Amino acid sequence: MMYQEALSAGDCIAQQLAQDAGRYTELGRSLRATNFHSVVTVARGSSDHASSYLAYLIMARMGRLVTSLPMSLVTLYKSPLVTRDTLAVSISQSGQSPDVVEPIQYFRAGGATTVALVNDDTSPLARAAEWTMPLHAGKEQSVAATKSFIASMVAGARLVAEWQDDAELRDGIAALPDSLRAASQVDWSAAIEVLAPARNIMVVGRGISFPVALEAALKFKETSALQAEAFSGAEIKHGPMALIEEGYPLLIFATRGPAQAGLVALAEEMRGRGARVLLAAPEDVASRDLLLPTAAIPDLDPIVAIQAFYMMAANLSKARGLDPDRPRHLSKVTRTN
């Protein structure tokens, strides 16, 4: 199911883009008319990684600082947060977890603008937010989120495109279904050869590619029982460097943009230290180990990058003798307070 659901991402995004255009336009107009002093995101797990991608887009394009809300401030500590003139965006596949719903209720009651990017538009989260934007990913059977994660990233990009009123970003988003279908055909079998016997791995990104590193590390743990940690390329030379030894695997996502040159240089340095580097980079990077597909514009590259990764991750799980559709100890909907 994980493989098939990941494979369907292009069609899911085509379905999403065919709907709610007027609603996104209206949301963008509302956001432009409001003077926000802060933005918070409210999410867990893969949805939090999609929130990190949204945060990069908002900070880079809109100039607003974005905070990932520690939900316990609301749900457990009952902290007196200032919510007025705040944009609160929650991302969720199920929209069921109380610690996602309660903060959105709290922020809305305090005068914030609240947005839910949620797959189940009948869920408690959908009812709690002022603006509910359905993901239209369809029912996701696999415990490991794939198409819903991609749909969350795309919905976040649509929000920013309309807020910024940016035609180039809109056009790039419109081309994503075909870009995702192409990305699902990229051959990452070389990664399976390296990682099938592995015990651990570092996953590295920087800037807008770091959310993809976070998501990849989670999927390694979730579907392959592979101890994985995500690091920014700017942080790996601090404490994490001490872990590098001969043959230690690193997966580096070097998407296009200002951070790419440093990540390519980091890959070469880590090879010199004995690491078994898997550098995922576009075709113009000669030292790449894995072909990283690209979108119409660099800001959308992480969306197609994770698509290529998901196809490999489903096959890696099987190569390690596991079932990606039945991760140990996990269920599809997680409810925390």
XYZ file of C-alpha atoms in Angstrom:
337
model
C 0.000 0.000 0.000
C 2.810 2.434 0.814
C 4.338 1.968 -2.638
C 1.022 2.279 -4.468
C -0.097 5.301 -2.461
C 3.216 7.054 -3.060
C 2.926 6.198 -6.750
C -0.490 7.863 -6.867
C 0.790 11.217 -5.576
C 0.810 12.866 -9.009
C -2.847 12.002 -9.558
C -3.732 13.111 -6.018
C -2.125 16.489 -6.566
C -3.935 16.872 -9.889
C -7.154 16.236 -7.965
C -6.231 18.798 -5.320
C -5.321 21.461 -7.858
C -8.623 20.983 -9.666
C -10.498 22.095 -6.559
C -10.738 25.049 -4.178
C -8.986 27.576 -6.450
C -11.456 30.276 -5.505
C -11.133 29.427 -1.821
C -7.326 29.792 -1.985
C -7.689 33.091 -3.826
C -10.032 34.323 -1.115
C -7.642 33.149 1.609
C -4.718 34.907 -0.077
C -6.679 38.123 -0.310
C -7.556 37.872 3.397
C -3.937 37.221 4.381
C -2.684 40.200 2.376
C -5.238 42.411 4.101
C -4.128 41.385 7.607
C -0.993 42.648 9.368
C 0.341 39.569 11.154
C 3.046 40.043 13.764
C 3.715 36.290 13.976
C 2.928 32.919 12.415
C 2.720 29.593 14.241
C 2.369 26.079 12.879
C 0.607 23.290 14.755
C 1.416 19.708 13.733
C 2.976 16.377 14.677
C 5.101 13.815 12.827
C 5.150 14.006 9.042
C 2.709 16.912 9.164
C 5.216 18.848 11.254
C 7.825 18.274 8.555
C 5.365 19.647 5.989
C 4.886 22.595 8.354
C 8.661 23.171 8.331
C 8.557 23.388 4.541
C 5.674 25.862 4.752
C 7.636 27.858 7.339
C 10.614 28.169 4.980
C 8.362 29.431 2.195
C 6.656 31.973 4.459
C 9.911 33.256 5.943
C 11.767 33.397 2.621
C 8.951 34.865 0.554
C 6.766 36.770 3.025
C 9.377 37.894 5.547
C 7.381 36.696 8.558
C 9.058 34.716 11.322
C 7.391 31.343 11.878
C 7.371 29.264 15.071
C 6.487 25.594 15.418
C 4.188 25.665 18.432
C 5.038 23.352 21.355
C 1.415 22.244 21.780
C 1.861 21.432 25.466
C 2.011 25.190 26.117
C -1.712 25.182 25.391
C -2.814 21.647 26.226
C -0.855 21.055 29.457
C 0.695 24.282 30.742
C -2.280 26.514 29.851
C 0.121 29.353 29.065
C -1.382 32.826 28.436
C -0.267 33.200 24.821
C -0.884 36.421 22.916
C -2.868 35.266 19.896
C -4.211 38.418 18.259
C -2.582 39.418 14.943
C -1.255 35.870 14.617
C -1.672 33.411 11.764
C -1.993 29.824 13.057
C -1.714 27.043 10.482
C -2.326 23.419 11.388
C -1.512 20.481 9.110
C -2.966 17.027 9.704
C -3.972 13.941 7.774
C -6.704 12.824 10.170
C -7.526 16.020 12.066
C -8.312 13.900 15.108
C -5.565 14.442 17.676
C -6.650 16.645 20.612
C -3.250 18.329 20.898
C -3.621 19.617 17.336
C -7.271 20.621 17.640
C -7.127 22.404 21.016
C -4.450 24.967 20.049
C -6.387 25.935 16.914
C -9.504 26.412 19.039
C -7.435 28.486 21.490
C -5.915 30.710 18.812
C -9.213 31.232 17.037
C -10.939 32.196 20.293
C -8.127 34.688 20.935
C -8.606 36.496 17.631
C -5.980 34.767 15.464
C -6.534 33.803 11.840
C -6.649 29.998 11.813
C -6.081 27.711 8.827
C -6.324 23.908 8.715
C -4.708 21.982 5.865
C -6.381 18.659 6.564
C -7.233 15.528 4.612
C -10.448 14.754 6.517
C -12.598 17.837 6.061
C -15.230 16.488 8.490
C -12.714 16.116 11.342
C -12.619 18.067 14.630
C -9.660 20.085 13.310
C -11.584 21.047 10.171
C -14.445 22.283 12.324
C -12.110 24.179 14.674
C -10.389 26.364 12.062
C -11.754 29.476 10.405
C -10.273 28.424 7.058
C -10.361 24.698 6.203
C -8.430 23.747 3.068
C -8.926 20.038 2.214
C -5.880 18.127 0.992
C -7.946 15.898 -1.322
C -5.384 13.082 -1.002
C -8.080 10.418 -0.700
C -8.154 7.821 2.031
C -4.650 6.761 3.028
C -4.469 3.100 4.085
C -0.741 2.796 4.728
C 0.396 3.717 8.236
C 3.346 5.562 6.698
C 2.084 8.841 5.257
C 3.208 9.473 1.670
C 0.621 11.028 -0.631
C -0.918 12.996 2.257
C 2.504 14.431 3.140
C 3.045 15.526 -0.455
C -0.487 16.945 -0.563
C 0.268 18.889 2.628
C 3.390 20.413 1.086
C 1.485 21.385 -2.035
C -1.361 22.917 -0.025
C 1.194 24.953 1.920
C 2.792 26.133 -1.312
C -0.641 27.115 -2.647
C -1.297 29.147 0.503
C 1.962 31.057 0.037
C 1.433 31.538 -3.711
C -1.924 33.175 -3.070
C -0.704 35.193 -0.076
C 2.200 36.511 -2.147
C 0.062 36.696 -5.304
C 2.982 35.176 -7.223
C 2.267 33.948 -10.756
C 5.559 32.044 -11.129
C 4.899 29.989 -7.987
C 1.309 29.337 -9.125
C 2.529 28.112 -12.509
C 5.152 25.899 -10.879
C 2.520 24.341 -8.640
C 0.290 23.684 -11.653
C 3.101 21.638 -13.226
C 3.616 19.454 -10.134
C 1.424 16.487 -11.150
C 3.644 15.739 -14.148
C 6.804 16.446 -12.133
C 5.683 13.980 -9.456
C 4.841 11.295 -12.009
C 8.326 11.678 -13.493
C 9.910 11.589 -10.028
C 8.208 8.283 -9.239
C 10.168 6.660 -12.082
C 13.633 7.746 -10.922
C 15.929 4.811 -10.130
C 17.290 4.925 -6.558
C 18.181 1.218 -6.384
C 21.796 2.152 -5.586
C 20.561 3.392 -2.217
C 18.939 0.039 -1.447
C 22.227 -1.773 -2.046
C 23.920 0.444 0.533
C 21.128 0.610 3.104
C 19.700 -2.923 3.123
C 22.438 -4.106 5.531
C 22.860 -0.774 7.366
C 22.205 -0.244 11.080
C 22.063 3.547 11.101
C 22.196 6.581 8.839
C 22.419 10.357 8.901
C 20.121 12.263 6.572
C 21.302 15.740 5.674
C 19.683 18.790 4.126
C 19.850 22.523 4.571
C 17.452 25.391 4.076
C 14.396 24.368 2.150
C 15.638 20.769 1.787
C 15.940 20.206 5.544
C 12.237 19.302 5.997
C 12.785 16.522 3.436
C 15.725 15.221 5.480
C 13.499 15.189 8.571
C 10.778 13.285 6.741
C 13.220 10.788 5.219
C 14.760 10.059 8.622
C 11.304 9.408 10.073
C 10.421 7.022 7.254
C 13.700 5.125 7.678
C 12.799 4.531 11.320
C 9.141 3.852 10.666
C 9.315 1.456 7.727
C 12.834 -0.024 7.843
C 13.604 -0.034 11.598
C 16.767 1.870 10.633
C 18.120 4.265 13.246
C 18.156 7.546 11.365
C 18.857 11.113 12.395
C 18.370 14.263 10.348
C 20.862 17.107 10.514
C 21.327 20.420 8.803
C 24.456 20.530 6.696
C 25.488 23.502 8.838
C 25.268 21.456 12.065
C 26.825 18.141 11.132
C 30.366 19.397 11.765
C 29.574 20.013 15.401
C 28.727 16.981 17.568
C 27.461 14.603 14.838
C 30.893 14.515 13.153
C 32.133 12.253 15.952
C 29.871 9.454 14.708
C 31.451 9.273 11.256
C 33.533 6.157 10.725
C 34.486 3.976 7.793
C 31.382 2.998 5.860
C 28.951 5.143 7.884
C 26.028 5.945 5.538
C 24.897 9.511 4.816
C 22.025 10.500 2.552
C 22.403 14.139 1.494
C 19.569 16.019 -0.240
C 21.250 18.733 -2.325
C 18.281 20.458 -3.928
C 18.794 23.564 -6.030
C 19.314 26.887 -4.309
C 21.844 28.741 -2.141
C 22.547 25.744 0.107
C 23.380 23.301 -2.689
C 27.084 24.110 -3.169
C 27.802 23.654 0.527
C 26.008 20.297 0.609
C 27.905 19.029 -2.436
C 31.175 20.101 -0.786
C 30.083 18.394 2.452
C 29.488 15.159 0.557
C 33.039 15.239 -0.786
C 34.472 15.968 2.665
C 32.511 13.117 4.249
C 33.719 10.729 1.563
C 37.244 11.737 2.529
C 36.472 10.808 6.139
C 35.346 7.324 5.112
C 31.588 7.811 5.090
C 29.461 5.958 2.529
C 27.793 8.984 1.006
C 24.619 8.893 -1.050
C 24.484 12.360 -2.594
C 21.056 13.040 -4.087
C 21.435 15.937 -6.508
C 20.113 17.117 -9.892
C 21.629 15.862 -13.114
C 23.999 18.824 -13.489
C 25.901 17.781 -10.324
C 28.559 15.378 -11.600
C 29.410 13.925 -8.182
C 25.836 12.779 -7.451
C 25.102 9.189 -6.450
C 21.330 9.466 -6.834
C 19.444 11.542 -9.383
C 17.320 14.156 -7.648
C 14.347 15.186 -9.780
C 13.492 18.863 -10.076
C 10.278 20.855 -10.291
C 9.494 23.928 -12.370
C 11.163 26.213 -9.792
C 13.689 25.450 -7.011
C 11.286 26.245 -4.155
C 9.174 23.262 -5.241
C 12.077 20.806 -5.604
C 11.585 19.307 -2.103
C 8.140 18.070 -3.147
C 9.448 15.957 -6.009
C 12.569 14.974 -4.046
C 10.512 13.246 -1.365
C 8.503 11.457 -4.054
C 11.671 9.805 -5.381
C 12.670 8.910 -1.819
C 9.310 7.317 -0.981
C 9.515 4.898 -3.893
C 12.929 3.752 -2.721
C 11.902 3.594 0.949
C 9.008 1.215 0.247
C 11.348 -1.150 -1.584
C 14.078 -0.800 1.045
C 11.700 -1.973 3.754
C 11.040 -5.168 1.812
C 14.759 -5.639 1.127
C 15.306 -5.535 4.897
C 12.700 -8.265 5.411
C 10.017 -5.924 6.761
C 6.513 -4.887 5.716
C 6.265 -1.122 5.093
C 2.485 -1.293 5.531
C 2.701 -2.726 9.048
C 5.347 -0.834 11.040
C 5.909 -2.196 14.525
C 3.913 -0.588 17.358
C 2.312 2.058 15.093
C -1.236 2.871 14.005
C -2.614 5.256 11.387
C -4.212 7.772 13.739
C -2.271 8.938 16.799
C -4.113 10.841 19.525
C -2.071 12.752 22.091
C -2.995 15.437 24.588
